[in-house]
Amino acid sequence: MRTMTLLQASAGKAELFKEWLVSEFAPSRAGSGELIVNVATTAPAGLALYGSAESNSGDQYDAVIETTCENGDALRTFIDELRRDAPVSVPLGHGYAVETHTVLHRAGFEAGRPTPGYKLLRGLYLFEDLPDAAAKRMWAHHSGLATRVHVGMARYARHWVDARLTPEAPAIRGFSDLHFPDEDAMRHRYFDSERGRQEIVHDIGHFIAGGLERVFAREYVF
């Protein structure tokens, strides 16, 4: 089972927590299955991807971990062990089972520690009256538009939430996952044009009701 876990360290301790994740915690887990640690970084100054056209809410997370677990109990144990061993308090650990669809992976763009560029992750609230089948169909259709308009992307995936695996996890139904190889590509080629931006905003308005705060991340693959 593929999972995604949103983590937030105690106030003022985020940098220490992120350094521990990539220098100690993840290396100690390497070899036990898929493990990707996405550590939050500051968005480039002045960058406003959608402005007032996008509704974000909730906590700002310090890391998003992607891994495989046998079941929900295994993920909860994983989160408990991480919290126990971390050098700082980790008050939030929200876990999800997800179904991942890779839409785009440009040839020659390789993962690393860190992978070049910025990975943009956002938990999505979909309209509550939209059945899963319809939501999946609309999101899949949107993927074609996204790959045409977000011309600077190196990778693009959508993660459908099959289940919330931890108490109090926000009731999101998916994660968007866009990776840009560098700041220039993200800043100047997020959209191919103003018309493309408007097309994206119009299309996502059919099925996305809002979302969590976007995580601008550096990806580390172990």
Tab-separated table of C-alpha atoms in Angstrom:
chain	number	residue	atom	x	y	z
A	1	MET	CA	0.000	0.000	0.000
A	2	ARG	CA	1.378	3.369	-1.026
A	3	THR	CA	1.067	6.070	1.619
A	4	MET	CA	1.655	9.777	2.115
A	5	THR	CA	2.215	11.343	5.531
A	6	LEU	CA	2.048	15.055	6.339
A	7	LEU	CA	4.285	16.105	9.228
A	8	GLN	CA	4.687	19.267	11.254
A	9	ALA	CA	7.378	19.853	13.884
A	10	SER	CA	6.968	22.022	16.959
A	11	ALA	CA	7.261	25.765	16.486
A	12	GLY	CA	10.772	26.957	15.776
A	13	LYS	CA	12.142	23.427	15.311
A	14	ALA	CA	11.342	22.796	11.648
A	15	GLU	CA	14.890	23.094	10.309
A	16	LEU	CA	16.294	20.720	12.918
A	17	PHE	CA	13.513	18.253	12.175
A	18	LYS	CA	14.059	18.369	8.412
A	19	GLU	CA	17.804	17.904	8.757
A	20	TRP	CA	17.236	14.882	11.003
A	21	LEU	CA	14.787	13.349	8.515
A	22	VAL	CA	17.247	13.354	5.615
A	23	SER	CA	20.523	12.760	7.502
A	24	GLU	CA	19.478	10.188	10.120
A	25	PHE	CA	15.930	8.896	9.930
A	26	ALA	CA	15.616	8.164	6.207
A	27	PRO	CA	19.104	6.600	5.804
A	28	SER	CA	18.314	4.252	8.684
A	29	ARG	CA	15.195	3.119	6.814
A	30	ALA	CA	16.755	2.863	3.358
A	31	GLY	CA	16.432	-0.556	1.767
A	32	SER	CA	13.140	-1.418	3.477
A	33	GLY	CA	10.987	-0.302	0.531
A	34	GLU	CA	10.089	2.902	-1.233
A	35	LEU	CA	10.920	5.983	0.823
A	36	ILE	CA	10.713	9.558	-0.434
A	37	VAL	CA	11.207	12.459	1.959
A	38	ASN	CA	9.927	15.820	0.744
A	39	VAL	CA	11.150	18.624	3.006
A	40	ALA	CA	9.397	21.970	2.842
A	41	THR	CA	11.351	24.962	1.649
A	42	THR	CA	10.487	28.629	1.260
A	43	ALA	CA	8.684	29.528	-1.940
A	44	PRO	CA	10.621	31.929	-4.180
A	45	ALA	CA	10.007	35.554	-3.261
A	46	GLY	CA	7.088	37.166	-5.032
A	47	LEU	CA	5.782	33.942	-6.544
A	48	ALA	CA	1.967	33.904	-6.759
A	49	LEU	CA	0.835	30.973	-8.865
A	50	TYR	CA	-2.917	31.559	-8.722
A	51	GLY	CA	-3.402	34.491	-6.364
A	52	SER	CA	-6.969	34.934	-5.132
A	53	ALA	CA	-8.189	32.280	-7.587
A	54	GLU	CA	-6.945	29.545	-5.229
A	55	SER	CA	-8.331	28.756	-1.776
A	56	ASN	CA	-5.831	27.258	0.698
A	57	SER	CA	-6.419	26.493	4.363
A	58	GLY	CA	-5.117	24.532	7.329
A	59	ASP	CA	-1.659	23.880	8.700
A	60	GLN	CA	1.645	24.493	6.988
A	61	TYR	CA	3.532	21.186	6.947
A	62	ASP	CA	7.283	20.766	7.251
A	63	ALA	CA	7.614	17.460	5.405
A	64	VAL	CA	5.676	14.955	3.329
A	65	ILE	CA	6.867	11.347	3.390
A	66	GLU	CA	5.920	8.870	0.674
A	67	THR	CA	6.407	5.217	1.520
A	68	THR	CA	4.889	1.768	1.174
A	69	CYS	CA	3.295	-0.015	4.133
A	70	GLU	CA	1.567	-3.345	4.498
A	71	ASN	CA	-1.581	-1.773	5.986
A	72	GLY	CA	-2.888	1.102	8.073
A	73	ASP	CA	-1.508	-0.320	11.318
A	74	ALA	CA	1.960	-0.443	9.791
A	75	LEU	CA	1.773	3.208	8.768
A	76	ARG	CA	0.574	4.260	12.202
A	77	THR	CA	3.500	2.346	13.741
A	78	PHE	CA	5.854	4.082	11.283
A	79	ILE	CA	4.546	7.497	12.363
A	80	ASP	CA	4.714	6.593	16.067
A	81	GLU	CA	8.336	5.464	15.726
A	82	LEU	CA	9.250	8.611	13.821
A	83	ARG	CA	7.723	10.785	16.538
A	84	ARG	CA	9.462	8.780	19.255
A	85	ASP	CA	12.907	9.050	17.675
A	86	ALA	CA	12.721	12.635	16.402
A	87	PRO	CA	14.908	15.181	18.225
A	88	VAL	CA	11.920	17.549	18.449
A	89	SER	CA	8.226	17.237	19.143
A	90	VAL	CA	6.123	16.365	16.085
A	91	PRO	CA	2.559	17.388	16.971
A	92	LEU	CA	1.037	16.568	13.574
A	93	GLY	CA	1.359	13.338	11.612
A	94	HIS	CA	-1.484	12.789	9.140
A	95	GLY	CA	-1.361	9.603	7.070
A	96	TYR	CA	-3.201	8.549	3.923
A	97	ALA	CA	-3.388	5.509	1.669
A	98	VAL	CA	-3.116	6.692	-1.915
A	99	GLU	CA	-3.373	5.424	-5.467
A	100	THR	CA	-0.730	7.133	-7.584
A	101	HIS	CA	-0.963	7.887	-11.293
A	102	THR	CA	2.181	9.188	-12.975
A	103	VAL	CA	1.088	11.466	-15.797
A	104	LEU	CA	4.404	12.937	-16.949
A	105	HIS	CA	8.088	12.094	-16.424
A	106	ARG	CA	10.376	13.807	-18.887
A	107	ALA	CA	13.306	11.756	-20.129
A	108	GLY	CA	16.582	12.573	-18.420
A	109	PHE	CA	15.062	14.009	-15.244
A	110	GLU	CA	16.393	11.805	-12.465
A	111	ALA	CA	15.574	11.678	-8.760
A	112	GLY	CA	18.293	12.298	-6.220
A	113	ARG	CA	19.220	13.588	-2.757
A	114	PRO	CA	17.957	16.150	-3.354
A	115	THR	CA	16.278	15.922	-6.725
A	116	PRO	CA	16.848	19.165	-8.669
A	117	GLY	CA	14.252	21.902	-8.458
A	118	TYR	CA	10.957	22.221	-6.628
A	119	LYS	CA	8.275	19.666	-5.947
A	120	LEU	CA	4.851	21.214	-5.358
A	121	LEU	CA	2.467	19.110	-3.266
A	122	ARG	CA	-1.049	20.137	-2.335
A	123	GLY	CA	-3.811	18.222	-0.580
A	124	LEU	CA	-7.092	18.763	-2.404
A	125	TYR	CA	-10.664	19.090	-1.179
A	126	LEU	CA	-13.100	18.093	-3.910
A	127	PHE	CA	-16.746	19.078	-3.978
A	128	GLU	CA	-18.554	16.910	-1.441
A	129	ASP	CA	-21.443	16.064	-3.752
A	130	LEU	CA	-19.081	14.772	-6.451
A	131	PRO	CA	-18.989	10.940	-6.499
A	132	ASP	CA	-15.569	9.304	-6.564
A	133	ALA	CA	-16.016	7.934	-10.089
A	134	ALA	CA	-16.911	11.347	-11.478
A	135	ALA	CA	-14.127	13.069	-9.539
A	136	LYS	CA	-11.524	10.614	-10.823
A	137	ARG	CA	-12.759	11.043	-14.379
A	138	MET	CA	-12.638	14.849	-14.175
A	139	TRP	CA	-9.186	14.852	-12.589
A	140	ALA	CA	-7.857	12.464	-15.236
A	141	HIS	CA	-9.296	14.700	-17.961
A	142	HIS	CA	-7.673	17.735	-16.302
A	143	SER	CA	-4.287	16.001	-16.483
A	144	GLY	CA	-4.183	16.446	-20.247
A	145	LEU	CA	-4.755	20.182	-19.922
A	146	ALA	CA	-2.192	20.436	-17.130
A	147	THR	CA	0.554	18.774	-19.150
A	148	ARG	CA	-0.148	21.130	-22.046
A	149	VAL	CA	-0.275	24.349	-19.997
A	150	HIS	CA	2.347	23.715	-17.278
A	151	VAL	CA	5.102	23.667	-19.870
A	152	GLY	CA	7.995	23.899	-17.394
A	153	MET	CA	7.131	20.677	-15.548
A	154	ALA	CA	9.556	17.781	-15.479
A	155	ARG	CA	7.192	15.413	-13.663
A	156	TYR	CA	3.517	15.331	-12.795
A	157	ALA	CA	1.491	12.858	-10.757
A	158	ARG	CA	-1.882	12.734	-9.107
A	159	HIS	CA	-2.449	10.801	-5.877
A	160	TRP	CA	-6.029	9.711	-5.164
A	161	VAL	CA	-6.741	9.257	-1.440
A	162	ASP	CA	-8.188	5.796	-0.838
A	163	ALA	CA	-8.361	6.186	2.940
A	164	ARG	CA	-7.410	8.437	5.831
A	165	LEU	CA	-5.288	6.299	8.142
A	166	THR	CA	-4.760	8.566	11.161
A	167	PRO	CA	-7.189	10.389	13.451
A	168	GLU	CA	-7.951	14.028	12.611
A	169	ALA	CA	-6.347	13.841	9.176
A	170	PRO	CA	-7.953	16.503	6.959
A	171	ALA	CA	-10.659	15.068	4.706
A	172	ILE	CA	-8.807	15.676	1.453
A	173	ARG	CA	-9.466	13.369	-1.489
A	174	GLY	CA	-6.232	13.727	-3.390
A	175	PHE	CA	-2.783	15.267	-3.731
A	176	SER	CA	-1.493	17.157	-6.735
A	177	ASP	CA	2.223	16.613	-7.372
A	178	LEU	CA	4.087	18.871	-9.816
A	179	HIS	CA	7.890	18.928	-10.113
A	180	PHE	CA	9.813	21.754	-11.804
A	181	PRO	CA	13.518	21.289	-12.546
A	182	ASP	CA	14.545	24.770	-11.359
A	183	GLU	CA	13.177	28.104	-10.179
A	184	ASP	CA	13.176	29.643	-13.638
A	185	ALA	CA	10.952	26.891	-15.028
A	186	MET	CA	8.528	27.236	-12.131
A	187	ARG	CA	8.478	31.033	-12.083
A	188	HIS	CA	8.318	31.679	-15.832
A	189	ARG	CA	6.862	28.481	-17.307
A	190	TYR	CA	4.291	27.368	-14.760
A	191	PHE	CA	1.734	28.477	-17.359
A	192	ASP	CA	2.318	28.668	-21.073
A	193	SER	CA	0.278	31.879	-21.278
A	194	GLU	CA	-2.380	33.939	-19.515
A	195	ARG	CA	-4.966	32.087	-21.574
A	196	GLY	CA	-3.578	28.790	-20.297
A	197	ARG	CA	-3.769	30.039	-16.707
A	198	GLN	CA	-7.407	30.955	-17.174
A	199	GLU	CA	-8.140	27.550	-18.715
A	200	ILE	CA	-6.614	25.812	-15.703
A	201	VAL	CA	-8.524	27.959	-13.210
A	202	HIS	CA	-11.788	27.349	-15.079
A	203	ASP	CA	-11.238	23.596	-15.305
A	204	ILE	CA	-10.261	22.953	-11.695
A	205	GLY	CA	-13.286	24.992	-10.628
A	206	HIS	CA	-15.455	22.082	-11.789
A	207	PHE	CA	-14.146	19.628	-9.188
A	208	ILE	CA	-11.700	21.228	-6.707
A	209	ALA	CA	-13.338	23.044	-3.788
A	210	GLY	CA	-10.090	24.123	-2.123
A	211	GLY	CA	-6.962	22.674	-0.617
A	212	LEU	CA	-4.366	22.557	2.100
A	213	GLU	CA	-1.466	24.972	2.073
A	214	ARG	CA	0.806	24.031	-0.815
A	215	VAL	CA	4.153	22.502	0.169
A	216	PHE	CA	7.106	23.757	-1.864
A	217	ALA	CA	9.546	20.904	-1.287
A	218	ARG	CA	12.963	19.477	-1.989
A	219	GLU	CA	12.683	15.771	-2.752
A	220	TYR	CA	15.075	13.155	-1.330
A	221	VAL	CA	14.703	9.619	-2.680
A	222	PHE	CA	16.100	6.759	-0.566
